[in-house]
PDB file of C-alpha atoms in Angstrom:
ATOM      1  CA  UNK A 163       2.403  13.003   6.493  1.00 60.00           C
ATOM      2  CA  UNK A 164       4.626  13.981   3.362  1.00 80.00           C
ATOM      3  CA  UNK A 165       7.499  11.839   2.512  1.00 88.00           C
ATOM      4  CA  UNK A 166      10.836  13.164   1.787  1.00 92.00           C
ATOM      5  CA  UNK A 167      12.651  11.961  -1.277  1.00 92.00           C
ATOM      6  CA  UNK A 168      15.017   9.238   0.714  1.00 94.00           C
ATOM      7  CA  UNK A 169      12.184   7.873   2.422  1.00 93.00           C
ATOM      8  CA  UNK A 170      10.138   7.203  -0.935  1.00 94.00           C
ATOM      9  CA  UNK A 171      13.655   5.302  -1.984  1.00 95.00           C
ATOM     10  CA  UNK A 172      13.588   3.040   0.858  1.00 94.00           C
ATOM     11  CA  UNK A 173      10.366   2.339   0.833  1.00 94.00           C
ATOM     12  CA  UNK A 174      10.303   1.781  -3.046  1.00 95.00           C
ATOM     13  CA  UNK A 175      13.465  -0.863  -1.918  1.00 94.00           C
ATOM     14  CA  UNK A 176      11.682  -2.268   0.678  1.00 94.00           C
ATOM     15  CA  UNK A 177       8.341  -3.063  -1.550  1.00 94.00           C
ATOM     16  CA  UNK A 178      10.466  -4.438  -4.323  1.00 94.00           C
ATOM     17  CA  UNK A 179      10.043  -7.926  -3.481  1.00 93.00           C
ATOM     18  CA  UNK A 180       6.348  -8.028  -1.878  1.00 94.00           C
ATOM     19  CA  UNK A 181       3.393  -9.581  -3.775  1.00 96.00           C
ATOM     20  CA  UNK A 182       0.465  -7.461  -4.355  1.00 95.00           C
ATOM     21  CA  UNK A 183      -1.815  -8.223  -0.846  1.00 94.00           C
ATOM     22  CA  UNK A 184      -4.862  -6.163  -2.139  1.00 94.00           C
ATOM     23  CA  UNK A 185      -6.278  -6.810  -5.575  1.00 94.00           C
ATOM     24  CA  UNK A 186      -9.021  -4.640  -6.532  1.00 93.00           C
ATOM     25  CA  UNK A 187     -11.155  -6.432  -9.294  1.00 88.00           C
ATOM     26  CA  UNK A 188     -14.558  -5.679 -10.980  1.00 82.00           C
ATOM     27  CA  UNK A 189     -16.136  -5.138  -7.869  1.00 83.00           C
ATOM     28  CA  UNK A 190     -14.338  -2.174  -6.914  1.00 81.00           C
ATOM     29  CA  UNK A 191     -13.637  -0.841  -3.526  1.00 86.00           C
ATOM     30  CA  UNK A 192     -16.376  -2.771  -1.780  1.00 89.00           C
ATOM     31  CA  UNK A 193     -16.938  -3.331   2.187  1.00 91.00           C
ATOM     32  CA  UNK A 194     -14.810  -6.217   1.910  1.00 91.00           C
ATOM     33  CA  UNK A 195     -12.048  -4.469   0.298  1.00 92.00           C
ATOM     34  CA  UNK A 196     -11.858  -2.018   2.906  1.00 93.00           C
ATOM     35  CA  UNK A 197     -11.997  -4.043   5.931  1.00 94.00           C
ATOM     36  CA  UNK A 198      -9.227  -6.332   4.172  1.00 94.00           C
ATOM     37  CA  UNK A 199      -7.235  -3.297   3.213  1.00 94.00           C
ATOM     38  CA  UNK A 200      -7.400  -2.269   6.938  1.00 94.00           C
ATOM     39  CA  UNK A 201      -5.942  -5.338   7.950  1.00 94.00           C
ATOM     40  CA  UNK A 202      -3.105  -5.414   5.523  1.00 94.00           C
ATOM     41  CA  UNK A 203      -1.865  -2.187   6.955  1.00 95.00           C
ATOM     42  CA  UNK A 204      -2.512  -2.891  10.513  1.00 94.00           C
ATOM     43  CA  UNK A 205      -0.219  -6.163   9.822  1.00 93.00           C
ATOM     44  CA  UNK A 206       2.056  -4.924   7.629  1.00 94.00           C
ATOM     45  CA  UNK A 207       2.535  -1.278   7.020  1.00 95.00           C
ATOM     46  CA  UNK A 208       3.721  -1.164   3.975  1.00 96.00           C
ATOM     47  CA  UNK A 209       2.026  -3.239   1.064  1.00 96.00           C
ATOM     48  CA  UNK A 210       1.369  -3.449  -2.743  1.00 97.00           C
ATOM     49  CA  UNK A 211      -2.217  -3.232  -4.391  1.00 96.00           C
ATOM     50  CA  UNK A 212      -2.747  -4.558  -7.911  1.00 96.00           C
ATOM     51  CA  UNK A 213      -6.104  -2.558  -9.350  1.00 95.00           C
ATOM     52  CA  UNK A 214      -7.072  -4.841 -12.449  1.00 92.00           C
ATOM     53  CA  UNK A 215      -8.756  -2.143 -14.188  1.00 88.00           C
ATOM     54  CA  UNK A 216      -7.276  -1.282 -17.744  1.00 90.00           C
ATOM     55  CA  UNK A 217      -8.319   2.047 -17.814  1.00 91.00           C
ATOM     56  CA  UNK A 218      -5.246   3.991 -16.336  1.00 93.00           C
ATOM     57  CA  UNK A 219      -7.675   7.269 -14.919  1.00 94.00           C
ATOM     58  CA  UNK A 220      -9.861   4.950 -13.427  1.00 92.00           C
ATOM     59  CA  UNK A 221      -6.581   3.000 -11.794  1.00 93.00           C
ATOM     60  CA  UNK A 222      -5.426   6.230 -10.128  1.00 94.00           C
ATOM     61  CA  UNK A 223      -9.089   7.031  -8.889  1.00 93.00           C
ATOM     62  CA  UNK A 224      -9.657   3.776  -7.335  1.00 93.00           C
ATOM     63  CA  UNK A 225      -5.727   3.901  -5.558  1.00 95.00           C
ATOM     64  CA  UNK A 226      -6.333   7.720  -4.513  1.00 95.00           C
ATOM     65  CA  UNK A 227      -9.700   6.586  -2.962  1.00 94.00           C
ATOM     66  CA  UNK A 228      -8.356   3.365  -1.223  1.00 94.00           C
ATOM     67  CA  UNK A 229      -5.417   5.918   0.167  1.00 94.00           C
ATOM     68  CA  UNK A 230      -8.079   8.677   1.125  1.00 94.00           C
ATOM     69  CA  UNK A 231     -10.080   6.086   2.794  1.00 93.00           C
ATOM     70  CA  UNK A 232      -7.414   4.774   4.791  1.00 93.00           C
ATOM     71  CA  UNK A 233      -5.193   7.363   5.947  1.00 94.00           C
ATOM     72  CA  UNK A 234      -2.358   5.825   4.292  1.00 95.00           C
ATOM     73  CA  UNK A 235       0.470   7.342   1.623  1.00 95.00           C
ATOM     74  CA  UNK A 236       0.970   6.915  -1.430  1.00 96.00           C
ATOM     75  CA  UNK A 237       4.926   5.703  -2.114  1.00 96.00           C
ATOM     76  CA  UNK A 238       4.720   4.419  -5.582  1.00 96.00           C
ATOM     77  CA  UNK A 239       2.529   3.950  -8.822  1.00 96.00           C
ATOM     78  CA  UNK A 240       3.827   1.571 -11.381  1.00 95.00           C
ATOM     79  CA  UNK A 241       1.198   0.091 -14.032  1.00 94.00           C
ATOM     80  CA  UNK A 242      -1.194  -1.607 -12.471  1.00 95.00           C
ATOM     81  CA  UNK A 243       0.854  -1.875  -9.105  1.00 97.00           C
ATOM     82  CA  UNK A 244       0.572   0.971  -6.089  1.00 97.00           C
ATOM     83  CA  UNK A 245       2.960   0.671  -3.076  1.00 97.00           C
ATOM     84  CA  UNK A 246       1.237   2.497  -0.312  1.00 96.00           C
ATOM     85  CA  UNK A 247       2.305   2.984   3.473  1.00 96.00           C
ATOM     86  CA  UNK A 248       0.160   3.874   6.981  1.00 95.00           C
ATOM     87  CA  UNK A 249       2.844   3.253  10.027  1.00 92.00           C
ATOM     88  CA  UNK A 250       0.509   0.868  12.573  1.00 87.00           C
ATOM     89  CA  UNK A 251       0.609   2.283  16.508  1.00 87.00           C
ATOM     90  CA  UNK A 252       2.225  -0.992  17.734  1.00 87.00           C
ATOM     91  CA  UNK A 253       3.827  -3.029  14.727  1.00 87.00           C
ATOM     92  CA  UNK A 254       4.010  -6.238  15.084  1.00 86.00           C
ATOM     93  CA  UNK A 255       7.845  -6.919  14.138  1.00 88.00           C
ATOM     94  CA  UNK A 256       6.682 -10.623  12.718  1.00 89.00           C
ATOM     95  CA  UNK A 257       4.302  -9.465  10.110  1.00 90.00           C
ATOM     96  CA  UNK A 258       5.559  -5.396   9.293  1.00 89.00           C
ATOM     97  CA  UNK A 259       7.657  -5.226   6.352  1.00 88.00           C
ATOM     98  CA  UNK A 260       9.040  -2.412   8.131  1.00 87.00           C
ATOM     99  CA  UNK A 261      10.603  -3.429  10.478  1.00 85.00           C
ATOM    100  CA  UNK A 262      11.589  -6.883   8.947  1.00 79.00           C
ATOM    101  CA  UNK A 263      13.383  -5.798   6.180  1.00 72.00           C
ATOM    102  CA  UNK A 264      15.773  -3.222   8.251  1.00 63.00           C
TER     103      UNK A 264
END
């Protein structure tokens, strides 16, 4: 799933004002991490991930991985912030940021 220019806008809107829901820390991308990262998508769709490394190549590693891992897209890379995107089979329209911020 590619998305087109217009969609990364909106999305980029959309994730403006979340909070990061995923913070990768010295740990890494452990068990934990995944199964949490699974949920946060499930829930919400589209959510922000903080990766506290300070090394920027090892920052894009550890976001491409997360992504590759779970299916999801890649909207946005700022710093230390990634906005990624996986669209759940049967959002729930109290928790997706989807579909509440249409």
């Amino acid at each position: 799933m590619s998305l087109s220019p217009e969609q990364r806008r909106e999305y980029r809107a959309i994730a403006h004002n979340l909070k990061p829901v995923i913070i990768v820390g010295d740990k890494g991308l452990s068990e934990g991490l995944q199964e949490e990262l699974e949920r946060a998508l499930n829930d919400h769709e589209l959510i922000k991930i903080k990766v506290a490394s300070t090394d920027r190549e090892a920052r894009q590693e550890a976001i491409q991985a997360l992504c590759e891992s779970s299916g999801a897209e890649l909207v946005q890379t700022i710093g230390k912030i990634a906005v990624i995107l996986r669209r759940a089979r049967k959002p729930n329209p109290k928790l997706s940021n989807l579909l509440r911020n249409k």
